Tab-separated table of C-alpha atoms in Angstrom:
chain	number	residue	atom	x	y	z
L	1	UNK	CA	89.719	38.048	13.075
L	2	UNK	CA	91.914	37.856	9.756
L	3	UNK	CA	95.208	39.151	11.567
L	4	UNK	CA	94.711	36.294	14.601
L	5	UNK	CA	94.277	33.172	12.147
L	6	UNK	CA	95.999	32.006	9.173
L	7	UNK	CA	94.209	29.020	7.306
L	8	UNK	CA	96.673	26.185	6.016
L	9	UNK	CA	96.229	24.178	2.849
L	10	UNK	CA	94.559	21.420	4.815
L	11	UNK	CA	91.935	23.579	6.106
L	12	UNK	CA	92.847	23.673	9.744
L	13	UNK	CA	93.405	26.961	11.382
L	14	UNK	CA	96.772	28.138	12.632
L	15	UNK	CA	96.704	30.403	15.751
L	16	UNK	CA	99.193	33.501	15.841
L	17	UNK	CA	100.386	32.635	19.464
L	18	UNK	CA	102.144	35.807	20.194
L	19	UNK	CA	99.000	37.896	19.249
L	20	UNK	CA	96.912	35.404	21.081
L	21	UNK	CA	98.768	35.598	24.383
L	22	UNK	CA	98.724	39.274	24.325
L	23	UNK	CA	94.721	39.387	23.770
L	24	UNK	CA	94.093	36.508	26.208
L	25	UNK	CA	96.552	36.646	28.962
L	26	UNK	CA	94.649	34.955	31.693
L	27	UNK	CA	94.844	31.517	29.852
L	28	UNK	CA	98.583	31.192	30.872
L	29	UNK	CA	98.233	32.257	34.263
L	30	UNK	CA	99.777	29.877	36.858
L	31	UNK	CA	97.181	28.502	39.412
L	32	UNK	CA	97.927	30.228	42.853
L	33	UNK	CA	98.664	27.118	44.489
L	34	UNK	CA	101.866	26.721	42.562
L	35	UNK	CA	102.819	30.191	43.628
L	36	UNK	CA	102.097	29.478	47.246
L	37	UNK	CA	104.382	26.253	47.254
L	38	UNK	CA	107.255	28.258	45.817
L	39	UNK	CA	107.236	30.956	48.765
L	40	UNK	CA	106.876	28.056	51.336
L	41	UNK	CA	109.827	26.143	50.105
L	42	UNK	CA	112.040	29.549	50.076
L	43	UNK	CA	111.269	31.362	53.131
L	44	UNK	CA	113.559	34.106	54.546
L	45	UNK	CA	114.945	32.437	57.679
L	46	UNK	CA	117.241	35.391	58.450
L	47	UNK	CA	114.644	37.311	60.469
L	48	UNK	CA	115.147	40.759	61.678
L	49	UNK	CA	113.866	40.127	65.404
L	50	UNK	CA	112.690	36.858	67.460
L	51	UNK	CA	109.756	35.245	65.771
L	52	UNK	CA	107.555	32.788	67.717
L	53	UNK	CA	107.328	29.515	65.556
L	54	UNK	CA	105.124	27.589	67.909
L	55	UNK	CA	102.906	28.036	70.916
L	56	UNK	CA	101.238	25.623	73.411
L	57	UNK	CA	99.299	27.316	76.211
L	58	UNK	CA	98.062	24.713	78.880
L	59	UNK	CA	99.687	25.415	82.215
L	60	UNK	CA	96.701	24.037	84.033
L	61	UNK	CA	97.169	20.773	82.746
L	62	UNK	CA	101.123	20.414	83.808
L	63	UNK	CA	99.864	21.757	87.086
L	64	UNK	CA	97.593	19.041	87.839
L	65	UNK	CA	99.921	16.302	86.766
L	66	UNK	CA	102.666	17.715	89.118
L	67	UNK	CA	100.348	18.145	91.958
L	68	UNK	CA	99.320	14.314	91.176
L	69	UNK	CA	102.951	13.308	91.002
L	70	UNK	CA	103.741	15.108	94.260
L	71	UNK	CA	100.699	13.669	96.378
L	72	UNK	CA	101.868	10.019	95.027
L	73	UNK	CA	105.483	10.689	95.857
L	74	UNK	CA	104.460	11.590	99.600
L	75	UNK	CA	102.255	8.486	99.692
L	76	UNK	CA	104.301	5.822	98.584
L	77	UNK	CA	107.238	7.327	100.843
L	78	UNK	CA	105.053	7.124	103.774
L	79	UNK	CA	104.185	3.593	102.806
L	80	UNK	CA	107.834	2.760	102.294
L	81	UNK	CA	108.650	4.198	105.718
L	82	UNK	CA	105.744	2.441	107.340
L	83	UNK	CA	106.322	-0.793	106.078
L	84	UNK	CA	110.329	-0.704	107.085
L	85	UNK	CA	109.555	0.720	110.769
L	86	UNK	CA	106.455	-1.244	111.344
L	87	UNK	CA	106.542	-4.629	109.942
L	88	UNK	CA	107.639	-6.973	112.777
L	89	UNK	CA	109.265	-10.821	112.469
L	90	UNK	CA	106.798	-13.094	113.416
L	91	UNK	CA	107.935	-16.493	112.499
L	92	UNK	CA	105.320	-18.862	110.985
L	93	UNK	CA	104.834	-22.007	113.314
L	94	UNK	CA	106.335	-24.956	111.565
L	95	UNK	CA	103.677	-27.550	112.721
L	96	UNK	CA	100.432	-27.705	110.603
L	97	UNK	CA	101.533	-25.381	107.685
L	98	UNK	CA	99.945	-27.726	105.273
L	99	UNK	CA	96.465	-26.318	106.472
L	100	UNK	CA	97.742	-22.652	106.122
L	101	UNK	CA	96.969	-20.271	103.249
L	102	UNK	CA	99.897	-19.359	101.228
L	103	UNK	CA	99.975	-15.829	102.518
L	104	UNK	CA	99.520	-17.008	106.017
L	105	UNK	CA	102.917	-18.914	105.647
L	106	UNK	CA	104.758	-15.519	104.717
L	107	UNK	CA	106.444	-13.942	107.357
L	108	UNK	CA	106.309	-10.231	106.200
L	109	UNK	CA	108.374	-9.066	109.082
L	110	UNK	CA	111.337	-11.344	107.734
L	111	UNK	CA	114.214	-8.906	106.264
L	112	UNK	CA	113.899	-9.798	103.061
L	113	UNK	CA	110.046	-9.478	102.453
L	114	UNK	CA	110.131	-6.068	104.818
L	115	UNK	CA	113.332	-4.625	102.860
L	116	UNK	CA	111.690	-5.496	99.621
L	117	UNK	CA	108.480	-3.952	100.100
L	118	UNK	CA	110.002	-0.755	101.353
L	119	UNK	CA	112.437	-0.453	98.429
L	120	UNK	CA	109.227	-1.155	95.981
L	121	UNK	CA	107.373	1.582	97.556
L	122	UNK	CA	110.294	4.212	97.831
L	123	UNK	CA	111.005	3.188	93.905
L	124	UNK	CA	107.139	3.874	92.926
L	125	UNK	CA	107.298	7.335	94.516
L	126	UNK	CA	110.448	8.311	93.178
L	127	UNK	CA	109.459	6.729	89.750
L	128	UNK	CA	106.055	8.735	89.446
L	129	UNK	CA	107.631	12.013	90.494
L	130	UNK	CA	110.535	11.543	87.892
L	131	UNK	CA	108.190	10.550	84.890
L	132	UNK	CA	106.000	13.424	85.734
L	133	UNK	CA	108.955	16.015	85.858
L	134	UNK	CA	110.400	14.707	82.720
L	135	UNK	CA	107.257	14.828	80.943
L	136	UNK	CA	107.080	18.506	82.015
L	137	UNK	CA	110.426	19.923	81.089
L	138	UNK	CA	110.081	18.100	77.778
L	139	UNK	CA	106.990	19.771	76.804
L	140	UNK	CA	107.532	22.784	74.722
L	141	UNK	CA	105.373	25.675	75.621
L	142	UNK	CA	107.147	28.201	72.890
L	143	UNK	CA	109.610	27.602	70.063
L	144	UNK	CA	111.148	30.917	69.336
L	145	UNK	CA	113.569	31.425	66.010
L	146	UNK	CA	116.042	33.952	67.475
L	147	UNK	CA	117.319	37.052	65.441
L	148	UNK	CA	119.306	36.322	62.645
L	149	UNK	CA	117.835	32.936	62.242
L	150	UNK	CA	120.831	30.890	63.517
L	151	UNK	CA	119.477	29.696	66.775
L	152	UNK	CA	116.139	28.413	68.325
L	153	UNK	CA	114.868	28.946	72.023
L	154	UNK	CA	113.047	26.289	73.574
L	155	UNK	CA	110.646	27.686	76.529
L	156	UNK	CA	109.372	24.537	78.361
L	157	UNK	CA	107.216	24.234	81.223
L	158	UNK	CA	108.547	23.526	84.790
L	159	UNK	CA	107.264	21.638	87.788
L	160	UNK	CA	106.536	24.574	89.829
L	161	UNK	CA	104.833	26.950	87.016
L	162	UNK	CA	107.783	28.829	85.896
L	163	UNK	CA	109.290	28.749	82.305
L	164	UNK	CA	112.760	27.156	81.526
L	165	UNK	CA	114.688	28.525	78.723
L	166	UNK	CA	117.309	26.947	76.598
L	167	UNK	CA	119.004	28.528	73.452
L	168	UNK	CA	120.066	25.777	71.052
L	169	UNK	CA	121.985	26.289	67.360
L	170	UNK	CA	119.914	25.509	64.515
L	171	UNK	CA	121.918	22.891	63.128
L	172	UNK	CA	121.786	20.744	66.300
L	173	UNK	CA	117.981	20.294	66.065
L	174	UNK	CA	116.447	17.778	64.236
L	175	UNK	CA	112.631	16.804	64.126
L	176	UNK	CA	111.225	13.076	63.871
L	177	UNK	CA	108.974	13.458	61.359
L	178	UNK	CA	107.186	16.230	59.260
L	179	UNK	CA	104.897	18.448	60.925
L	180	UNK	CA	102.009	17.413	58.281
L	181	UNK	CA	102.380	13.734	59.173
L	182	UNK	CA	102.285	14.152	63.037
L	183	UNK	CA	99.345	13.148	64.674
L	184	UNK	CA	99.354	13.576	68.556
L	185	UNK	CA	102.856	15.042	69.284
L	186	UNK	CA	105.729	15.729	67.344
L	187	UNK	CA	109.248	14.956	68.990
L	188	UNK	CA	112.365	17.035	68.197
L	189	UNK	CA	115.859	15.779	68.947
L	190	UNK	CA	118.395	18.176	70.513
L	191	UNK	CA	121.781	17.129	69.896
L	192	UNK	CA	123.731	15.937	73.029
L	193	UNK	CA	120.371	15.812	74.995
L	194	UNK	CA	118.883	12.879	76.313
L	195	UNK	CA	115.149	12.110	75.345
L	196	UNK	CA	113.014	14.112	72.997
L	197	UNK	CA	111.579	17.607	73.236
L	198	UNK	CA	107.581	17.224	72.485
L	199	UNK	CA	105.566	19.617	70.614
L	200	UNK	CA	101.614	19.355	71.107
L	201	UNK	CA	100.043	18.976	67.900
L	202	UNK	CA	96.932	20.730	69.840
L	203	UNK	CA	99.450	23.840	70.018
L	204	UNK	CA	99.274	26.658	67.316
L	205	UNK	CA	102.199	26.720	64.620
L	206	UNK	CA	102.517	30.860	64.295
L	207	UNK	CA	104.876	30.644	61.154
L	208	UNK	CA	104.388	27.141	59.697
L	209	UNK	CA	107.038	28.083	56.522
L	210	UNK	CA	109.741	29.122	59.017
L	211	UNK	CA	109.092	26.196	61.070
L	212	UNK	CA	109.239	23.600	58.294
L	213	UNK	CA	112.814	25.167	57.129
L	214	UNK	CA	114.417	25.671	60.772
L	215	UNK	CA	113.033	23.433	63.438
L	216	UNK	CA	110.901	20.959	61.461
L	217	UNK	CA	113.990	19.641	59.231
L	218	UNK	CA	115.218	16.308	59.937
L	219	UNK	CA	119.129	16.700	60.228
L	220	UNK	CA	121.833	13.536	60.648
L	221	UNK	CA	125.137	14.264	62.748
L	222	UNK	CA	128.174	12.650	62.350
L	223	UNK	CA	128.813	10.210	65.254
């Protein structure tokens, strides 16, 4: 102890820090959480082979959505054709119209009503199909960091069960928000593409560190 502690004139002990550190090295060890943060912030994005960043396997859900959309498309198109070909012009008698209910005063076979009903039904059918297909084509099944780390492949679902693959340079991808703060979905914008590609948060992030430093970054592009 005489070699470690030197007593000053005021009576307080002074510690020989060099010798103390050699004997008690664990006191100065950095917590592991700081070391792990350093690794996360500086991953090696120059990968030697393709790496899966994100995976979401739920083909049954998208199959049901597209079956529903196709059934609705057929129903509304049939209703449109039925309305246009079946409704007949039946003029409402002008006498005693005050005693008729409001729907009894409407001639559905008149051109403006018949054409409007047919167009509305047609719009409903095509609208439901378009929304279902757009949602399916923008839902990401796999997100793959390609060899070299300069591009990312989007593997999305397709309406009839197959996959659709699109390879995008990494500087043309921008995440709307951080993965840590996303709740239900994480939208990703691809430059010069309409709408967003959607990552369902129920999916699995296979390499969170690589994702945060590649597809998970928010980028701004010059207009």
